[in-house]
Amino acid sequence: MSGGDFRTPFVVMAVLYAISTALFMQWFRGTPGLSDPRSLRESVP
């Protein structure tokens, strides 16, 4: 960055953010979300 290259850190962060989002979506695929009424009923005694 001392040479004036300010684009590379943003590209690196964008790629890492996209990878983390893809991993998050893959990890939680098929699980009921908070908007699912069945999951809300299970949390209320």
N, CA, C and O atoms as a Maestro MAE file, in Angstrom:
{
 s_m_m2io_version
 :::
 2.0.0
}

f_m_ct {
 s_m_title
 :::
 protein
 m_atom[180] {
  # First column is atom index #
  i_m_mmod_type
  r_m_x_coord
  r_m_y_coord
  r_m_z_coord
  i_m_residue_number
  s_m_chain_name
  s_m_pdb_residue_name
  s_m_pdb_atom_name
  i_m_atomic_number
  :::
  1 25 0.813 -1.191 0.000 1 A "MET " " N  " 7
  2 3 0.000 0.000 0.000 1 A "MET " " CA " 6
  3 2 0.858 1.257 0.000 1 A "MET " " C  " 6
  4 15 0.380 2.331 -0.366 1 A "MET " " O  " 8
  5 25 2.101 1.138 0.399 2 A "SER " " N  " 7
  6 3 2.951 2.329 0.420 2 A "SER " " CA " 6
  7 2 3.222 2.838 -0.994 2 A "SER " " C  " 6
  8 15 3.591 3.997 -1.184 2 A "SER " " O  " 8
  9 25 3.038 1.962 -1.986 3 A "GLY " " N  " 7
  10 3 3.239 2.375 -3.373 3 A "GLY " " CA " 6
  11 2 1.987 2.951 -4.004 3 A "GLY " " C  " 6
  12 15 1.990 3.265 -5.194 3 A "GLY " " O  " 8
  13 25 0.919 3.097 -3.238 4 A "GLY " " N  " 7
  14 3 -0.316 3.669 -3.765 4 A "GLY " " CA " 6
  15 2 -1.319 2.634 -4.231 4 A "GLY " " C  " 6
  16 15 -2.315 2.984 -4.865 4 A "GLY " " O  " 8
  17 25 -1.080 1.363 -3.932 5 A "ASP " " N  " 7
  18 3 -1.999 0.306 -4.350 5 A "ASP " " CA " 6
  19 2 -3.063 0.119 -3.271 5 A "ASP " " C  " 6
  20 15 -2.878 -0.640 -2.320 5 A "ASP " " O  " 8
  21 25 -4.165 0.818 -3.434 6 A "PHE " " N  " 7
  22 3 -5.238 0.727 -2.450 6 A "PHE " " CA " 6
  23 2 -6.342 -0.229 -2.891 6 A "PHE " " C  " 6
  24 15 -7.265 -0.495 -2.122 6 A "PHE " " O  " 8
  25 25 -6.265 -0.747 -4.106 7 A "ARG " " N  " 7
  26 3 -7.304 -1.632 -4.609 7 A "ARG " " CA " 6
  27 2 -7.140 -3.056 -4.078 7 A "ARG " " C  " 6
  28 15 -8.140 -3.721 -3.805 7 A "ARG " " O  " 8
  29 25 -5.921 -3.533 -3.928 8 A "THR " " N  " 7
  30 3 -5.670 -4.919 -3.534 8 A "THR " " CA " 6
  31 2 -6.297 -5.297 -2.193 8 A "THR " " C  " 6
  32 15 -6.914 -6.360 -2.117 8 A "THR " " O  " 8
  33 25 -6.182 -4.499 -1.132 9 A "PRO " " N  " 7
  34 3 -6.813 -4.896 0.132 9 A "PRO " " CA " 6
  35 2 -8.331 -5.041 0.019 9 A "PRO " " C  " 6
  36 15 -8.921 -5.919 0.649 9 A "PRO " " O  " 8
  37 25 -8.960 -4.181 -0.781 10 A "PHE " " N  " 7
  38 3 -10.404 -4.285 -0.954 10 A "PHE " " CA " 6
  39 2 -10.782 -5.533 -1.733 10 A "PHE " " C  " 6
  40 15 -11.789 -6.172 -1.429 10 A "PHE " " O  " 8
  41 25 -9.987 -5.883 -2.731 11 A "VAL " " N  " 7
  42 3 -10.252 -7.102 -3.502 11 A "VAL " " CA " 6
  43 2 -10.068 -8.328 -2.619 11 A "VAL " " C  " 6
  44 15 -10.875 -9.257 -2.666 11 A "VAL " " O  " 8
  45 25 -9.017 -8.335 -1.819 12 A "VAL " " N  " 7
  46 3 -8.772 -9.467 -0.916 12 A "VAL " " CA " 6
  47 2 -9.920 -9.614 0.078 12 A "VAL " " C  " 6
  48 15 -10.401 -10.723 0.307 12 A "VAL " " O  " 8
  49 25 -10.360 -8.510 0.668 13 A "MET " " N  " 7
  50 3 -11.461 -8.573 1.634 13 A "MET " " CA " 6
  51 2 -12.761 -8.997 0.962 13 A "MET " " C  " 6
  52 15 -13.542 -9.736 1.561 13 A "MET " " O  " 8
  53 25 -13.014 -8.549 -0.266 14 A "ALA " " N  " 7
  54 3 -14.225 -8.948 -0.978 14 A "ALA " " CA " 6
  55 2 -14.223 -10.446 -1.266 14 A "ALA " " C  " 6
  56 15 -15.252 -11.108 -1.131 14 A "ALA " " O  " 8
  57 25 -13.077 -10.976 -1.660 15 A "VAL " " N  " 7
  58 3 -12.978 -12.413 -1.939 15 A "VAL " " CA " 6
  59 2 -13.158 -13.216 -0.654 15 A "VAL " " C  " 6
  60 15 -13.880 -14.213 -0.646 15 A "VAL " " O  " 8
  61 25 -12.516 -12.798 0.421 16 A "LEU " " N  " 7
  62 3 -12.653 -13.515 1.690 16 A "LEU " " CA " 6
  63 2 -14.084 -13.437 2.223 16 A "LEU " " C  " 6
  64 15 -14.588 -14.406 2.791 16 A "LEU " " O  " 8
  65 25 -14.734 -12.297 2.045 17 A "TYR " " N  " 7
  66 3 -16.128 -12.145 2.470 17 A "TYR " " CA " 6
  67 2 -17.035 -13.070 1.665 17 A "TYR " " C  " 6
  68 15 -17.936 -13.693 2.226 17 A "TYR " " O  " 8
  69 25 -16.804 -13.165 0.357 18 A "ALA " " N  " 7
  70 3 -17.603 -14.050 -0.491 18 A "ALA " " CA " 6
  71 2 -17.399 -15.512 -0.102 18 A "ALA " " C  " 6
  72 15 -18.355 -16.287 -0.074 18 A "ALA " " O  " 8
  73 25 -16.168 -15.889 0.196 19 A "ILE " " N  " 7
  74 3 -15.889 -17.266 0.615 19 A "ILE " " CA " 6
  75 2 -16.564 -17.561 1.944 19 A "ILE " " C  " 6
  76 15 -17.153 -18.630 2.112 19 A "ILE " " O  " 8
  77 25 -16.490 -16.633 2.892 20 A "SER " " N  " 7
  78 3 -17.112 -16.876 4.195 20 A "SER " " CA " 6
  79 2 -18.628 -16.949 4.076 20 A "SER " " C  " 6
  80 15 -19.263 -17.735 4.779 20 A "SER " " O  " 8
  81 25 -19.220 -16.138 3.193 21 A "THR " " N  " 7
  82 3 -20.663 -16.198 2.980 21 A "THR " " CA " 6
  83 2 -21.059 -17.534 2.365 21 A "THR " " C  " 6
  84 15 -22.060 -18.127 2.765 21 A "THR " " O  " 8
  85 25 -20.288 -18.009 1.404 22 A "ALA " " N  " 7
  86 3 -20.581 -19.302 0.782 22 A "ALA " " CA " 6
  87 2 -20.461 -20.438 1.794 22 A "ALA " " C  " 6
  88 15 -21.289 -21.349 1.799 22 A "ALA " " O  " 8
  89 25 -19.444 -20.393 2.646 23 A "LEU " " N  " 7
  90 3 -19.297 -21.423 3.674 23 A "LEU " " CA " 6
  91 2 -20.442 -21.369 4.678 23 A "LEU " " C  " 6
  92 15 -20.931 -22.411 5.115 23 A "LEU " " O  " 8
  93 25 -20.875 -20.165 5.047 24 A "PHE " " N  " 7
  94 3 -21.999 -19.999 5.966 24 A "PHE " " CA " 6
  95 2 -23.265 -20.596 5.370 24 A "PHE " " C  " 6
  96 15 -23.994 -21.321 6.048 24 A "PHE " " O  " 8
  97 25 -23.527 -20.294 4.109 25 A "MET " " N  " 7
  98 3 -24.736 -20.807 3.457 25 A "MET " " CA " 6
  99 2 -24.672 -22.331 3.326 25 A "MET " " C  " 6
  100 15 -25.689 -23.007 3.482 25 A "MET " " O  " 8
  101 25 -23.504 -22.868 3.045 26 A "GLN " " N  " 7
  102 3 -23.363 -24.316 2.917 26 A "GLN " " CA " 6
  103 2 -23.535 -24.992 4.275 26 A "GLN " " C  " 6
  104 15 -24.139 -26.061 4.356 26 A "GLN " " O  " 8
  105 25 -23.019 -24.391 5.333 27 A "TRP " " N  " 7
  106 3 -23.082 -24.980 6.665 27 A "TRP " " CA " 6
  107 2 -24.514 -25.039 7.182 27 A "TRP " " C  " 6
  108 15 -24.920 -26.039 7.773 27 A "TRP " " O  " 8
  109 25 -25.284 -23.969 6.961 28 A "PHE " " N  " 7
  110 3 -26.623 -23.877 7.521 28 A "PHE " " CA " 6
  111 2 -27.726 -24.232 6.527 28 A "PHE " " C  " 6
  112 15 -28.898 -23.975 6.803 28 A "PHE " " O  " 8
  113 25 -27.390 -24.802 5.399 29 A "ARG " " N  " 7
  114 3 -28.404 -25.201 4.423 29 A "ARG " " CA " 6
  115 2 -29.260 -26.327 5.002 29 A "ARG " " C  " 6
  116 15 -28.734 -27.299 5.544 29 A "ARG " " O  " 8
  117 25 -30.565 -26.191 4.885 30 A "GLY " " N  " 7
  118 3 -31.473 -27.230 5.342 30 A "GLY " " CA " 6
  119 2 -31.895 -27.107 6.788 30 A "GLY " " C  " 6
  120 15 -32.730 -27.888 7.243 30 A "GLY " " O  " 8
  121 25 -31.357 -26.164 7.523 31 A "THR " " N  " 7
  122 3 -31.783 -25.978 8.907 31 A "THR " " CA " 6
  123 2 -32.895 -24.940 8.952 31 A "THR " " C  " 6
  124 15 -32.876 -23.989 8.170 31 A "THR " " O  " 8
  125 25 -33.865 -25.100 9.853 32 A "PRO " " N  " 7
  126 3 -34.940 -24.113 9.928 32 A "PRO " " CA " 6
  127 2 -34.413 -22.784 10.458 32 A "PRO " " C  " 6
  128 15 -33.613 -22.749 11.392 32 A "PRO " " O  " 8
  129 25 -34.863 -21.717 9.863 33 A "GLY " " N  " 7
  130 3 -34.418 -20.393 10.277 33 A "GLY " " CA " 6
  131 2 -35.288 -19.834 11.384 33 A "GLY " " C  " 6
  132 15 -36.199 -20.504 11.871 33 A "GLY " " O  " 8
  133 25 -35.005 -18.606 11.778 34 A "LEU " " N  " 7
  134 3 -35.777 -17.970 12.836 34 A "LEU " " CA " 6
  135 2 -37.198 -17.656 12.391 34 A "LEU " " C  " 6
  136 15 -38.090 -17.545 13.231 34 A "LEU " " O  " 8
  137 25 -37.428 -17.511 11.092 35 A "SER " " N  " 7
  138 3 -38.764 -17.191 10.604 35 A "SER " " CA " 6
  139 2 -39.647 -18.430 10.480 35 A "SER " " C  " 6
  140 15 -40.827 -18.315 10.151 35 A "SER " " O  " 8
  141 25 -39.094 -19.601 10.738 36 A "ASP " " N  " 7
  142 3 -39.866 -20.839 10.663 36 A "ASP " " CA " 6
  143 2 -40.693 -20.991 11.938 36 A "ASP " " C  " 6
  144 15 -40.122 -21.060 13.026 36 A "ASP " " O  " 8
  145 25 -42.026 -21.046 11.835 37 A "PRO " " N  " 7
  146 3 -42.865 -21.141 13.042 37 A "PRO " " CA " 6
  147 2 -42.592 -22.398 13.870 37 A "PRO " " C  " 6
  148 15 -42.749 -22.378 15.091 37 A "PRO " " O  " 8
  149 25 -42.189 -23.484 13.222 38 A "ARG " " N  " 7
  150 3 -41.916 -24.716 13.972 38 A "ARG " " CA " 6
  151 2 -40.740 -24.531 14.921 38 A "ARG " " C  " 6
  152 15 -40.758 -25.053 16.035 38 A "ARG " " O  " 8
  153 25 -39.711 -23.788 14.489 39 A "SER " " N  " 7
  154 3 -38.554 -23.580 15.367 39 A "SER " " CA " 6
  155 2 -38.905 -22.639 16.513 39 A "SER " " C  " 6
  156 15 -38.310 -22.731 17.587 39 A "SER " " O  " 8
  157 25 -39.865 -21.731 16.302 40 A "LEU " " N  " 7
  158 3 -40.266 -20.836 17.384 40 A "LEU " " CA " 6
  159 2 -41.065 -21.589 18.441 40 A "LEU " " C  " 6
  160 15 -40.924 -21.315 19.633 40 A "LEU " " O  " 8
  161 25 -41.897 -22.528 18.022 41 A "ARG " " N  " 7
  162 3 -42.683 -23.308 18.979 41 A "ARG " " CA " 6
  163 2 -41.799 -24.186 19.853 41 A "ARG " " C  " 6
  164 15 -42.117 -24.429 21.017 41 A "ARG " " O  " 8
  165 25 -40.696 -24.657 19.298 42 A "GLU " " N  " 7
  166 3 -39.802 -25.522 20.073 42 A "GLU " " CA " 6
  167 2 -39.086 -24.746 21.177 42 A "GLU " " C  " 6
  168 15 -38.710 -25.328 22.195 42 A "GLU " " O  " 8
  169 25 -38.896 -23.446 20.988 43 A "SER " " N  " 7
  170 3 -38.156 -22.677 21.980 43 A "SER " " CA " 6
  171 2 -39.045 -22.179 23.117 43 A "SER " " C  " 6
  172 15 -38.539 -21.738 24.149 43 A "SER " " O  " 8
  173 25 -40.371 -22.244 22.938 44 A "VAL " " N  " 7
  174 3 -41.296 -21.793 23.984 44 A "VAL " " CA " 6
  175 2 -41.740 -23.005 24.788 44 A "VAL " " C  " 6
  176 15 -42.234 -23.975 24.214 44 A "VAL " " O  " 8
  177 25 -41.573 -22.968 26.115 45 A "PRO " " N  " 7
  178 3 -41.943 -24.151 26.920 45 A "PRO " " CA " 6
  179 2 -43.441 -24.361 26.998 45 A "PRO " " C  " 6
  180 15 -43.899 -25.309 27.636 45 A "PRO " " O  " 8
  :::
 }
 m_bond[179] {
  # First column is bond index #
  i_m_from
  i_m_to
  i_m_order
  :::
  1 1 2 1
  2 2 3 1
  3 3 4 2
  4 3 5 1
  5 5 6 1
  6 6 7 1
  7 7 8 2
  8 7 9 1
  9 9 10 1
  10 10 11 1
  11 11 12 2
  12 11 13 1
  13 13 14 1
  14 14 15 1
  15 15 16 2
  16 15 17 1
  17 17 18 1
  18 18 19 1
  19 19 20 2
  20 19 21 1
  21 21 22 1
  22 22 23 1
  23 23 24 2
  24 23 25 1
  25 25 26 1
  26 26 27 1
  27 27 28 2
  28 27 29 1
  29 29 30 1
  30 30 31 1
  31 31 32 2
  32 31 33 1
  33 33 34 1
  34 34 35 1
  35 35 36 2
  36 35 37 1
  37 37 38 1
  38 38 39 1
  39 39 40 2
  40 39 41 1
  41 41 42 1
  42 42 43 1
  43 43 44 2
  44 43 45 1
  45 45 46 1
  46 46 47 1
  47 47 48 2
  48 47 49 1
  49 49 50 1
  50 50 51 1
  51 51 52 2
  52 51 53 1
  53 53 54 1
  54 54 55 1
  55 55 56 2
  56 55 57 1
  57 57 58 1
  58 58 59 1
  59 59 60 2
  60 59 61 1
  61 61 62 1
  62 62 63 1
  63 63 64 2
  64 63 65 1
  65 65 66 1
  66 66 67 1
  67 67 68 2
  68 67 69 1
  69 69 70 1
  70 70 71 1
  71 71 72 2
  72 71 73 1
  73 73 74 1
  74 74 75 1
  75 75 76 2
  76 75 77 1
  77 77 78 1
  78 78 79 1
  79 79 80 2
  80 79 81 1
  81 81 82 1
  82 82 83 1
  83 83 84 2
  84 83 85 1
  85 85 86 1
  86 86 87 1
  87 87 88 2
  88 87 89 1
  89 89 90 1
  90 90 91 1
  91 91 92 2
  92 91 93 1
  93 93 94 1
  94 94 95 1
  95 95 96 2
  96 95 97 1
  97 97 98 1
  98 98 99 1
  99 99 100 2
  100 99 101 1
  101 101 102 1
  102 102 103 1
  103 103 104 2
  104 103 105 1
  105 105 106 1
  106 106 107 1
  107 107 108 2
  108 107 109 1
  109 109 110 1
  110 110 111 1
  111 111 112 2
  112 111 113 1
  113 113 114 1
  114 114 115 1
  115 115 116 2
  116 115 117 1
  117 117 118 1
  118 118 119 1
  119 119 120 2
  120 119 121 1
  121 121 122 1
  122 122 123 1
  123 123 124 2
  124 123 125 1
  125 125 126 1
  126 126 127 1
  127 127 128 2
  128 127 129 1
  129 129 130 1
  130 130 131 1
  131 131 132 2
  132 131 133 1
  133 133 134 1
  134 134 135 1
  135 135 136 2
  136 135 137 1
  137 137 138 1
  138 138 139 1
  139 139 140 2
  140 139 141 1
  141 141 142 1
  142 142 143 1
  143 143 144 2
  144 143 145 1
  145 145 146 1
  146 146 147 1
  147 147 148 2
  148 147 149 1
  149 149 150 1
  150 150 151 1
  151 151 152 2
  152 151 153 1
  153 153 154 1
  154 154 155 1
  155 155 156 2
  156 155 157 1
  157 157 158 1
  158 158 159 1
  159 159 160 2
  160 159 161 1
  161 161 162 1
  162 162 163 1
  163 163 164 2
  164 163 165 1
  165 165 166 1
  166 166 167 1
  167 167 168 2
  168 167 169 1
  169 169 170 1
  170 170 171 1
  171 171 172 2
  172 171 173 1
  173 173 174 1
  174 174 175 1
  175 175 176 2
  176 175 177 1
  177 177 178 1
  178 178 179 1
  179 179 180 2
  :::
 }
}
